[in-house]
Short mmCIF file of C-alpha atoms and ligand atoms in Angstrom, two decimals:
data_model
loop_
_atom_site.label_atom_id
_atom_site.label_comp_id
_atom_site.label_asym_id
_atom_site.label_seq_id
_atom_site.Cartn_x
_atom_site.Cartn_y
_atom_site.Cartn_z
CA MET A 1 -8.57 22.46 -7.80
CA GLU A 2 -5.56 20.43 -9.26
CA LEU A 3 -2.86 19.41 -6.73
CA ILE A 4 0.56 18.80 -7.72
CA THR A 5 0.38 15.47 -5.94
CA LYS A 6 -1.94 13.50 -3.67
CA ALA A 7 -1.06 11.50 -0.34
CA PRO A 8 0.55 8.40 -1.64
CA LYS A 9 -1.56 5.27 -2.25
CA GLY A 10 -2.20 3.29 1.01
CA THR A 11 -1.81 6.30 3.16
CA ARG A 12 -4.29 8.78 4.56
CA ASP A 13 -4.55 11.95 6.50
CA ILE A 14 -6.41 11.98 9.96
CA ILE A 15 -8.03 15.58 9.89
CA PRO A 16 -9.37 17.41 12.72
CA GLY A 17 -12.70 16.23 13.56
CA GLU A 18 -11.19 12.52 13.22
CA SER A 19 -8.16 13.15 15.05
CA GLU A 20 -10.02 13.89 18.26
CA LYS A 21 -11.48 10.30 18.03
CA TRP A 22 -8.16 8.56 17.33
CA ALA A 23 -6.84 10.36 20.43
CA LEU A 24 -9.76 9.35 22.62
CA VAL A 25 -9.33 5.74 21.41
CA GLU A 26 -5.70 6.00 22.03
CA ASP A 27 -6.27 7.16 25.46
CA VAL A 28 -8.41 4.20 26.15
CA MET A 29 -5.68 1.68 25.17
CA ALA A 30 -3.03 3.52 26.80
CA GLY A 31 -5.00 3.69 30.23
CA GLU A 32 -5.96 0.31 30.04
CA ALA A 33 -2.25 -0.80 29.45
CA GLU A 34 -1.30 1.58 32.15
CA LEU A 35 -3.68 -0.01 34.50
CA ASN A 36 -1.72 -3.21 34.02
CA GLY A 37 1.61 -1.44 34.94
CA PHE A 38 2.80 -0.72 31.19
CA SER A 39 4.67 2.60 30.16
CA GLU A 40 5.12 4.13 26.80
CA ILE A 41 8.03 3.81 24.50
CA ARG A 42 8.84 5.65 21.51
CA THR A 43 11.30 4.23 19.04
CA PRO A 44 12.60 5.71 15.93
CA VAL A 45 10.41 5.25 12.66
CA PHE A 46 13.27 3.83 10.77
CA GLU A 47 16.00 1.14 11.76
CA HIS A 48 18.82 -0.69 10.18
CA THR A 49 17.31 -3.11 7.84
CA GLU A 50 19.03 -6.22 9.35
CA LEU A 51 17.09 -5.74 12.59
CA PHE A 52 13.66 -6.66 10.69
CA GLU A 53 15.59 -9.36 8.50
CA ARG A 54 17.02 -11.23 11.63
CA SER A 55 13.63 -10.75 13.93
CA VAL A 56 10.53 -10.72 11.37
CA GLY A 57 12.43 -13.24 9.53
CA ASP A 58 13.82 -13.28 5.75
CA THR A 59 11.05 -15.77 4.41
CA THR A 60 8.05 -13.88 5.81
CA ASP A 61 5.88 -11.68 3.46
CA VAL A 62 6.88 -8.85 5.39
CA VAL A 63 10.45 -8.94 4.73
CA GLU A 64 10.23 -10.53 1.30
CA LYS A 65 7.93 -8.23 -0.48
CA GLN A 66 6.55 -5.32 1.79
CA MET A 67 9.58 -3.50 3.36
CA TYR A 68 10.16 0.08 2.60
CA THR A 69 14.05 -0.18 2.39
CA PHE A 70 16.30 2.41 0.91
CA THR A 71 20.03 3.23 0.95
CA ASP A 72 20.68 6.43 2.96
CA LYS A 73 23.12 9.04 2.07
CA GLY A 74 25.78 7.39 4.25
CA GLY A 75 25.29 4.12 2.20
CA ARG A 76 23.62 2.33 5.05
CA SER A 77 20.59 0.06 4.51
CA ILE A 78 17.40 1.48 6.34
CA THR A 79 13.97 0.23 6.74
CA LEU A 80 10.63 2.04 7.77
CA ARG A 81 9.48 -0.33 10.47
CA PRO A 82 7.00 -2.57 9.21
CA GLU A 83 6.03 -3.43 12.88
CA GLY A 84 6.91 -2.39 16.40
CA THR A 85 8.19 -5.26 18.10
CA ALA A 86 11.71 -5.36 16.64
CA GLY A 87 12.49 -1.86 17.58
CA ALA A 88 10.91 -2.25 21.21
CA VAL A 89 13.30 -5.07 21.75
CA ARG A 90 16.27 -3.42 20.37
CA ALA A 91 15.45 -0.47 22.44
CA MET A 92 15.11 -2.38 25.66
CA LEU A 93 18.64 -3.83 25.25
CA GLU A 94 20.39 -0.82 23.89
CA ASN A 95 19.03 1.15 26.91
CA GLY A 96 19.79 -1.30 29.39
CA MET A 97 16.26 -1.38 30.71
CA TYR A 98 16.92 -4.87 31.92
CA ASN A 99 19.15 -3.61 34.66
CA ASN A 100 15.91 -2.36 36.62
CA GLY A 101 14.36 -5.98 36.93
CA PHE A 102 11.63 -7.91 35.21
CA PRO A 103 9.17 -7.65 34.13
CA ILE A 104 9.62 -4.90 31.67
CA LYS A 105 6.44 -3.77 30.37
CA MET A 106 5.73 -1.01 27.59
CA TYR A 107 3.33 0.15 25.11
CA TYR A 108 3.52 2.29 21.95
CA LYS A 109 1.47 3.85 19.53
CA THR A 110 3.20 3.82 16.06
CA SER A 111 2.70 4.18 12.39
CA CYS A 112 4.08 1.24 10.61
CA TYR A 113 4.79 0.66 6.77
CA ARG A 114 4.36 -2.17 4.57
CA TYR A 115 3.95 -2.24 0.77
CA GLU A 116 0.82 -4.07 0.49
CA LYS A 117 -2.09 -3.92 -1.73
CA PRO A 118 -4.25 -1.23 -0.55
CA GLN A 119 -7.94 -2.25 0.27
CA ALA A 120 -10.38 -1.43 3.23
CA GLY A 121 -8.46 -2.13 6.33
CA ARG A 122 -5.19 -2.62 4.52
CA MET A 123 -3.03 0.35 4.56
CA ARG A 124 0.51 1.04 3.36
CA GLU A 125 1.00 3.30 6.32
CA LEU A 126 -0.80 1.47 9.17
CA HIS A 127 -1.18 2.64 12.75
CA GLN A 128 -0.66 0.13 15.46
CA PHE A 129 -1.05 0.28 19.27
CA GLY A 130 1.16 -2.40 20.97
CA VAL A 131 2.27 -3.79 24.03
CA GLU A 132 5.41 -5.78 24.79
CA MET A 133 6.56 -7.55 28.06
CA PHE A 134 9.94 -9.03 28.92
CA GLY A 135 11.18 -11.35 31.53
CA ALA A 136 7.84 -13.18 32.23
CA ALA A 137 7.99 -16.93 31.01
CA GLU A 138 4.82 -17.91 33.19
CA PRO A 139 1.67 -18.81 31.54
CA ALA A 140 -0.03 -16.23 33.60
CA ALA A 141 1.77 -13.54 31.63
CA ASP A 142 0.33 -15.01 28.26
CA ALA A 143 -3.21 -14.72 30.11
CA GLN A 144 -2.53 -11.21 31.20
CA VAL A 145 -1.49 -9.97 27.87
CA ILE A 146 -4.57 -11.61 26.09
CA LEU A 147 -7.00 -10.26 28.86
CA LEU A 148 -5.56 -6.80 28.20
CA GLY A 149 -6.11 -6.97 24.79
CA LYS A 150 -9.75 -8.26 25.16
CA SER A 151 -10.54 -5.63 27.77
CA ILE A 152 -9.38 -2.75 25.54
CA PHE A 153 -12.01 -4.15 22.85
CA GLU A 154 -14.49 -4.30 25.70
CA ARG A 155 -13.80 -0.67 26.77
CA LEU A 156 -14.07 0.33 23.17
CA GLY A 157 -17.47 -1.27 23.00
CA LEU A 158 -16.32 -3.83 20.53
CA GLY A 159 -16.38 -6.67 23.03
CA ASP A 160 -19.26 -8.57 21.60
CA ASP A 161 -17.65 -8.43 17.83
CA VAL A 162 -14.06 -9.57 18.69
CA GLN A 163 -13.47 -13.11 19.23
CA VAL A 164 -10.26 -14.41 20.62
CA ALA A 165 -8.38 -17.15 18.83
CA ILE A 166 -5.43 -18.63 20.20
CA ASN A 167 -2.88 -21.54 19.29
CA SER A 168 0.61 -22.73 20.39
CA ILE A 169 3.30 -22.93 17.88
CA GLY A 170 5.76 -24.77 20.17
CA CYS A 171 9.40 -24.09 20.92
CA PRO A 172 12.51 -24.81 18.60
CA THR A 173 12.66 -28.38 19.87
CA CYS A 174 8.86 -29.49 18.88
CA ARG A 175 8.87 -27.31 15.83
CA ALA A 176 11.77 -29.30 14.46
CA GLU A 177 9.83 -32.57 14.28
CA TYR A 178 6.87 -30.35 13.01
CA HIS A 179 8.95 -28.85 10.37
CA LYS A 180 9.79 -32.55 9.21
CA ALA A 181 6.28 -33.46 8.83
CA LEU A 182 5.42 -30.33 6.88
CA LYS A 183 8.09 -30.66 4.56
CA THR A 184 7.13 -34.33 3.62
CA TYR A 185 3.57 -33.15 3.37
CA PHE A 186 4.14 -30.19 0.95
CA THR A 187 6.85 -32.06 -0.91
CA ALA A 188 3.92 -34.18 -2.17
CA HIS A 189 2.29 -31.21 -3.54
CA ARG A 190 5.14 -29.35 -4.82
CA GLU A 191 4.05 -29.01 -8.16
CA GLU A 192 0.86 -27.25 -7.12
CA LEU A 193 2.41 -24.79 -4.53
CA CYS A 194 3.42 -21.24 -5.81
CA GLU A 195 6.83 -20.18 -6.34
CA THR A 196 7.38 -18.45 -3.19
CA CYS A 197 6.03 -21.37 -1.24
CA ASN A 198 8.35 -23.76 -3.29
CA SER A 199 11.39 -21.40 -2.00
CA ARG A 200 10.09 -21.69 1.54
CA LEU A 201 9.68 -25.50 1.52
CA GLU A 202 13.48 -26.15 2.32
CA ARG A 203 13.77 -22.74 4.48
CA ASN A 204 10.74 -22.31 6.40
CA PRO A 205 7.86 -24.81 5.66
CA MET A 206 5.53 -23.21 8.26
CA ARG A 207 5.51 -19.78 6.35
CA ILE A 208 3.33 -22.03 3.55
CA LEU A 209 0.53 -22.25 6.11
CA ASP A 210 0.38 -18.30 5.88
CA CYS A 211 0.51 -17.99 2.10
CA LYS A 212 -2.54 -15.75 0.57
CA SER A 213 -2.66 -17.81 -2.68
CA PRO A 214 -5.80 -19.87 -2.60
CA VAL A 215 -4.30 -23.01 -4.04
CA CYS A 216 -1.69 -23.02 -1.41
CA GLY A 217 -4.28 -22.35 1.12
CA GLU A 218 -6.52 -24.99 0.00
CA ILE A 219 -3.39 -27.57 0.37
CA ALA A 220 -2.55 -25.96 3.77
CA LYS A 221 -5.87 -27.01 5.27
CA ALA A 222 -4.85 -30.70 5.18
CA ALA A 223 -1.35 -30.01 6.47
CA PRO A 224 -0.10 -31.52 9.95
CA LYS A 225 -1.13 -29.50 12.80
CA ILE A 226 1.42 -28.14 15.17
CA LEU A 227 -0.75 -28.97 18.19
CA ASP A 228 -0.16 -32.75 17.46
CA TYR A 229 3.70 -32.08 17.74
CA LEU A 230 4.16 -30.07 21.03
CA CYS A 231 6.56 -31.28 23.29
CA ASP A 232 5.40 -31.96 26.93
CA ASP A 233 6.43 -28.18 28.34
CA CYS A 234 4.92 -26.52 25.59
CA ARG A 235 1.71 -28.66 25.89
CA ALA A 236 1.80 -28.02 29.81
CA HIS A 237 2.28 -24.19 28.99
CA PHE A 238 -0.56 -24.04 26.56
CA GLU A 239 -2.99 -26.01 28.58
CA LYS A 240 -2.37 -23.57 31.86
CA VAL A 241 -2.94 -20.38 29.59
CA GLN A 242 -6.26 -21.83 28.63
CA SER A 243 -7.42 -22.70 32.25
CA LEU A 244 -6.27 -19.09 33.29
CA LEU A 245 -8.07 -17.42 30.69
CA THR A 246 -11.19 -19.76 31.65
CA ALA A 247 -10.51 -18.61 35.16
CA VAL A 248 -10.95 -15.00 34.21
CA GLY A 249 -13.92 -15.63 32.11
CA VAL A 250 -12.11 -14.80 28.55
CA GLU A 251 -14.20 -16.76 25.98
CA PHE A 252 -11.80 -18.05 23.18
CA THR A 253 -11.44 -20.56 20.55
CA VAL A 254 -8.22 -22.83 19.75
CA ASP A 255 -7.31 -22.24 16.12
CA PRO A 256 -4.48 -24.23 14.85
CA GLY A 257 -4.54 -22.54 11.68
CA ILE A 258 -3.13 -19.17 13.43
CA VAL A 259 0.52 -19.35 12.77
CA ARG A 260 0.94 -15.51 12.51
CA GLY A 261 3.01 -13.81 9.63
CA LEU A 262 6.38 -13.08 11.73
CA ASP A 263 8.98 -15.53 12.33
CA TYR A 264 9.66 -14.64 15.95
CA TYR A 265 7.05 -16.26 17.66
CA THR A 266 7.23 -19.28 19.94
CA ARG A 267 4.41 -20.99 21.98
CA THR A 268 1.17 -18.96 22.47
CA VAL A 269 0.16 -16.96 19.49
CA PHE A 270 -3.41 -15.37 19.29
CA GLU A 271 -5.53 -13.05 17.27
CA PHE A 272 -8.41 -10.74 18.02
CA ILE A 273 -10.86 -11.43 15.19
CA SER A 274 -13.61 -9.17 14.17
CA THR A 275 -16.67 -11.55 13.43
CA ARG A 276 -18.24 -8.46 11.29
CA PHE A 277 -15.28 -8.13 9.19
CA GLY A 278 -13.65 -11.40 9.21
CA TYR A 279 -10.24 -10.07 9.74
CA ALA A 280 -7.96 -9.61 12.61
CA LEU A 281 -8.01 -6.49 14.55
CA GLY A 282 -4.82 -7.34 16.41
CA GLY A 283 -2.54 -10.26 16.97
CA GLY A 284 0.30 -11.11 19.06
CA GLY A 285 2.00 -13.81 20.95
CA ARG A 286 5.21 -15.19 22.78
CA TYR A 287 8.69 -14.60 21.19
CA ASP A 288 10.89 -16.05 23.86
CA GLY A 289 13.96 -16.43 21.37
CA LEU A 290 13.87 -12.92 19.90
CA VAL A 291 15.77 -11.08 22.65
CA GLU A 292 18.73 -13.60 22.12
CA GLU A 293 18.38 -13.17 18.34
CA ILE A 294 18.92 -9.49 18.53
CA GLY A 295 21.98 -9.66 20.78
CA GLY A 296 20.71 -9.88 24.48
CA LYS A 297 20.56 -12.91 26.85
CA PRO A 298 17.86 -15.41 26.57
CA THR A 299 14.68 -13.71 27.80
CA PRO A 300 11.04 -14.64 27.56
CA ALA A 301 8.76 -11.95 26.09
CA LEU A 302 5.59 -11.50 24.65
CA GLY A 303 3.03 -8.92 23.26
CA PHE A 304 0.50 -7.68 20.54
CA GLY A 305 -0.35 -5.13 18.21
CA LEU A 306 -3.87 -3.83 17.63
CA GLY A 307 -4.54 -2.39 14.29
CA PHE A 308 -5.66 1.20 14.72
CA ASP A 309 -6.95 1.85 11.35
CA ARG A 310 -9.16 -1.40 11.55
CA ILE A 311 -10.28 -0.37 14.93
CA MET A 312 -11.48 2.76 13.78
CA LEU A 313 -13.25 1.39 10.79
CA ALA A 314 -15.20 -1.08 13.29
CA LEU A 315 -15.94 1.57 15.58
CA GLU A 316 -17.52 3.52 12.52
CA GLU A 317 -19.49 0.45 11.39
CA PHE A 318 -21.15 -0.10 14.82
CA GLY A 319 -21.87 3.50 15.25
CA ALA A 320 -19.77 4.30 18.16
CA GLU A 321 -20.70 7.72 19.62
CA PHE A 322 -17.71 10.12 20.25
CA PRO A 323 -18.29 13.49 22.50
CA ASP A 324 -19.07 16.21 20.10
CA ASP A 325 -18.20 19.25 22.22
CA GLY A 326 -16.67 22.39 20.94
CA LYS A 327 -13.31 23.31 21.79
CA CYS A 328 -13.87 27.19 22.45
CA GLU A 329 -15.47 28.20 25.55
CA LEU A 330 -15.91 32.12 24.92
CA TYR A 331 -15.82 33.94 21.76
CA ILE A 332 -15.45 37.58 22.12
CA ALA A 333 -16.53 39.66 19.01
CA ALA A 334 -15.74 42.98 18.42
CA MET A 335 -16.69 45.69 16.35
CA GLY A 336 -13.80 48.55 15.70
CA GLU A 337 -10.11 48.51 15.82
CA THR A 338 -9.93 49.34 19.48
CA ALA A 339 -12.44 46.77 20.43
CA GLN A 340 -10.54 44.30 18.45
CA VAL A 341 -7.46 44.97 20.30
CA LYS A 342 -9.14 44.81 23.49
CA ALA A 343 -10.62 41.34 22.53
CA PHE A 344 -7.24 40.09 21.54
CA GLN A 345 -5.83 41.05 24.93
CA LEU A 346 -8.95 39.38 26.86
CA VAL A 347 -8.41 36.26 24.67
CA ASN A 348 -4.86 35.96 25.37
CA ALA A 349 -5.48 36.53 29.30
CA LEU A 350 -8.05 33.85 29.42
CA HIS A 351 -5.63 31.46 27.46
CA ARG A 352 -3.04 32.27 30.23
CA CYS A 353 -5.57 31.05 32.96
CA GLY A 354 -6.49 27.76 30.89
CA VAL A 355 -9.68 28.95 29.27
CA ALA A 356 -10.31 28.13 25.58
CA ALA A 357 -11.23 31.58 24.03
CA ASP A 358 -11.25 32.90 20.62
CA CYS A 359 -11.54 36.10 18.62
CA ASP A 360 -11.79 37.35 15.26
CA LEU A 361 -8.54 36.73 13.18
CA CYS A 362 -10.07 37.17 9.69
CA ALA A 363 -11.50 40.89 9.49
CA ARG A 364 -15.01 39.78 9.81
CA GLY A 365 -18.13 41.80 10.35
CA LEU A 366 -20.06 41.43 13.49
CA LYS A 367 -22.75 39.27 11.96
CA ALA A 368 -20.20 36.93 10.54
CA GLN A 369 -18.27 36.79 13.78
CA MET A 370 -21.37 35.59 15.65
CA LYS A 371 -22.13 33.07 12.84
CA TYR A 372 -18.55 31.77 13.47
CA ALA A 373 -18.96 31.43 17.41
CA ASP A 374 -22.19 29.56 16.44
CA LYS A 375 -20.25 27.16 14.25
CA ILE A 376 -17.74 26.57 16.73
CA ARG A 377 -20.49 26.14 19.46
CA ALA A 378 -18.90 28.51 21.86
CA PRO A 379 -21.31 28.22 24.89
CA TYR A 380 -20.58 31.67 25.81
CA THR A 381 -19.99 34.92 23.79
CA ILE A 382 -19.25 38.68 24.62
CA VAL A 383 -19.61 41.54 21.93
CA LEU A 384 -17.49 44.47 22.51
CA GLY A 385 -18.00 47.93 21.01
CA ASP A 386 -17.64 51.54 21.87
CA ASN A 387 -20.15 51.38 24.69
CA GLU A 388 -18.54 48.34 26.29
CA LEU A 389 -14.99 50.10 26.34
CA GLU A 390 -16.30 53.47 27.63
CA SER A 391 -18.26 51.69 30.48
CA GLY A 392 -15.89 48.97 31.05
CA ARG A 393 -18.46 46.35 31.30
CA ALA A 394 -19.78 43.83 28.71
CA GLU A 395 -22.55 41.48 28.33
CA LEU A 396 -21.56 37.75 28.80
CA LYS A 397 -24.26 35.63 27.01
CA ASN A 398 -24.98 31.90 27.64
CA MET A 399 -25.78 30.67 24.22
CA LYS A 400 -27.80 27.82 25.48
CA THR A 401 -30.12 29.69 27.77
CA GLY A 402 -29.91 33.06 26.28
CA GLU A 403 -29.19 34.52 29.61
CA LYS A 404 -27.19 37.71 29.58
CA LYS A 405 -25.06 38.88 32.44
CA LYS A 406 -23.07 42.30 32.68
CA ILE A 407 -19.39 41.60 33.86
CA SER A 408 -16.42 43.90 34.02
CA ILE A 409 -13.86 43.78 31.10
CA GLY A 410 -11.09 45.74 33.27
CA GLU A 411 -8.76 44.27 35.58
CA ASP A 412 -10.83 41.79 37.10
CA PHE A 413 -12.31 40.37 34.01
CA ILE A 414 -10.98 36.86 34.52
CA ASP A 415 -12.36 36.50 38.21
CA ALA A 416 -15.72 38.00 36.98
CA TYR A 417 -15.71 35.64 34.08
CA LEU A 418 -14.76 32.86 36.02
CA ALA A 419 -17.24 33.53 38.85
CA GLU A 420 -20.05 33.75 36.37
CA THR A 421 -19.20 30.73 34.18
CA THR A 422 -18.62 28.32 37.26
CA ALA A 423 -21.95 29.63 38.88
CA GLN A 424 -23.77 28.79 35.83
CA GLU A 425 -22.17 25.35 35.66
CA ASP A 426 -23.16 24.87 39.21
CA LEU A 427 -26.73 25.73 38.34
CA SER A 428 -26.83 23.04 35.72
CA PHE A 429 -26.20 20.41 38.09
P1 HAM B 501 0.66 -8.11 12.76
O1 HAM B 501 -0.17 -9.33 12.94
O2 HAM B 501 1.55 -8.08 11.80
O3 HAM B 501 1.56 -8.25 14.17
O4 HAM B 501 -0.05 -6.87 12.88
C1 HAM B 501 -0.95 -6.54 14.22
C2 HAM B 501 -2.29 -5.99 13.54
O5 HAM B 501 -2.03 -4.65 12.91
C3 HAM B 501 -3.05 -6.81 12.66
O6 HAM B 501 -3.81 -7.74 13.46
C4 HAM B 501 -3.95 -5.74 11.97
O7 HAM B 501 -5.02 -5.66 12.66
C5 HAM B 501 -3.20 -4.67 11.76
N1 HAM B 501 -2.36 -4.47 10.52
C6 HAM B 501 -1.54 -5.36 9.85
N2 HAM B 501 -1.03 -5.19 8.81
C7 HAM B 501 -1.87 -3.79 8.43
C8 HAM B 501 -2.16 -3.19 7.14
N3 HAM B 501 -1.49 -3.32 6.10
N4 HAM B 501 -3.30 -2.08 7.23
C9 HAM B 501 -4.03 -2.04 8.48
N5 HAM B 501 -3.84 -2.75 9.43
C10 HAM B 501 -2.82 -3.64 9.60
C11 HAM B 501 2.47 -7.33 14.41
O8 HAM B 501 2.87 -6.31 13.76
C12 HAM B 501 3.20 -7.79 15.78
N6 HAM B 501 4.32 -6.80 15.89
C13 HAM B 501 2.38 -7.73 16.94
C14 HAM B 501 3.21 -8.07 18.23
C15 HAM B 501 3.51 -7.15 19.24
N7 HAM B 501 3.44 -9.47 18.34
C16 HAM B 501 4.04 -9.39 19.78
N8 HAM B 501 4.29 -8.20 19.91
#
């Protein structure tokens, strides 16, 4: 088979069989977020480019190298969202959500787009589950959000694999001193740094800490650490976050190497690292300056994004078991045209009562219809032919036990079917 084209590099289809698993995992995440008072937000897949340039930061890899940006027919610069936070902040402000009091808590399940080199766990169309909280400046909010992420991994059975690593990258006040120290340090290594890092040296030396080049990475190892430059307020905030995490039994490590790849962060940053894969299954932090940057009043905020594609890979790796129930409850096979019409009517009457039922749509013979019923694992079947039509009764077969029971296929069919199948279910308890 030669297709005219395939799915673009770095994208993939989530097909039936897999999509049910994705939906279950999404439900676990959303359920846990809702327990914590978060509600779902849906924002556009594309935004005006400047939203990401201003929030994610124009010296980040995401903005410098990875954005899917194009000019639309109206001449506007548009970008497919590379991440979910900027759009959530814009939407919160544009819809005046702050008028309803703080904290505002929202979650999202979205696809994001980054022009990266695809490999296992790195996609160009990636899927994230994210949460954002606005208006909560207290360290308790940081601990709550980290705990929410950790409990999602526990609910998914990945609790043992996922390590929580945290850091504080301070506020603009302490960061000014830190930038000076970094600049001095990296200037001494200017010759060895890559071209991008040389350009970052003046504008945003902290981004050098995040460079993927092995040479820059090696130099960055001995660079000054932000934790030595925190102001008193940031230090006290970070210590409180740690003591709260300890109080709720969350194990964590403090890793001064975590600086995150996006510019909007302040104070607490964290990552959920998979020990098996060695990469982050999620990450986030506080971004107290972003709401103002986007045009709102100064508002503390924080959140995280979990990498759905990576989490699904991890679940597969750890052999997570997903329920494998068929979707069809009753398959009605039919022989002959009149019986087929009857089957069609009964199936649609069942659908109206919320019963998942199916009948032949492919002009199959009886044997092939029963084979199909078996394939879709229908727990009940009925076969309709001339005899059944004449007598107004047909055999309902329990495919597990082989037990058969004659029921009406007339006006009272639904009642008869429900009475029989509910009774069977009761028996199985
Ligand atoms: P991020 O660290 O860029 O943060 O992405 C969050 C997670 O998405 C990563 O930890 C990773 O699991 C996954 N991810 C990132 N890029 C890819 C990719 N190319 N392929 C597969 N998975 C990927 C953010 O996006 C922030 N908006 C998170 C946040 C929300 N911070 C505060 N609120």
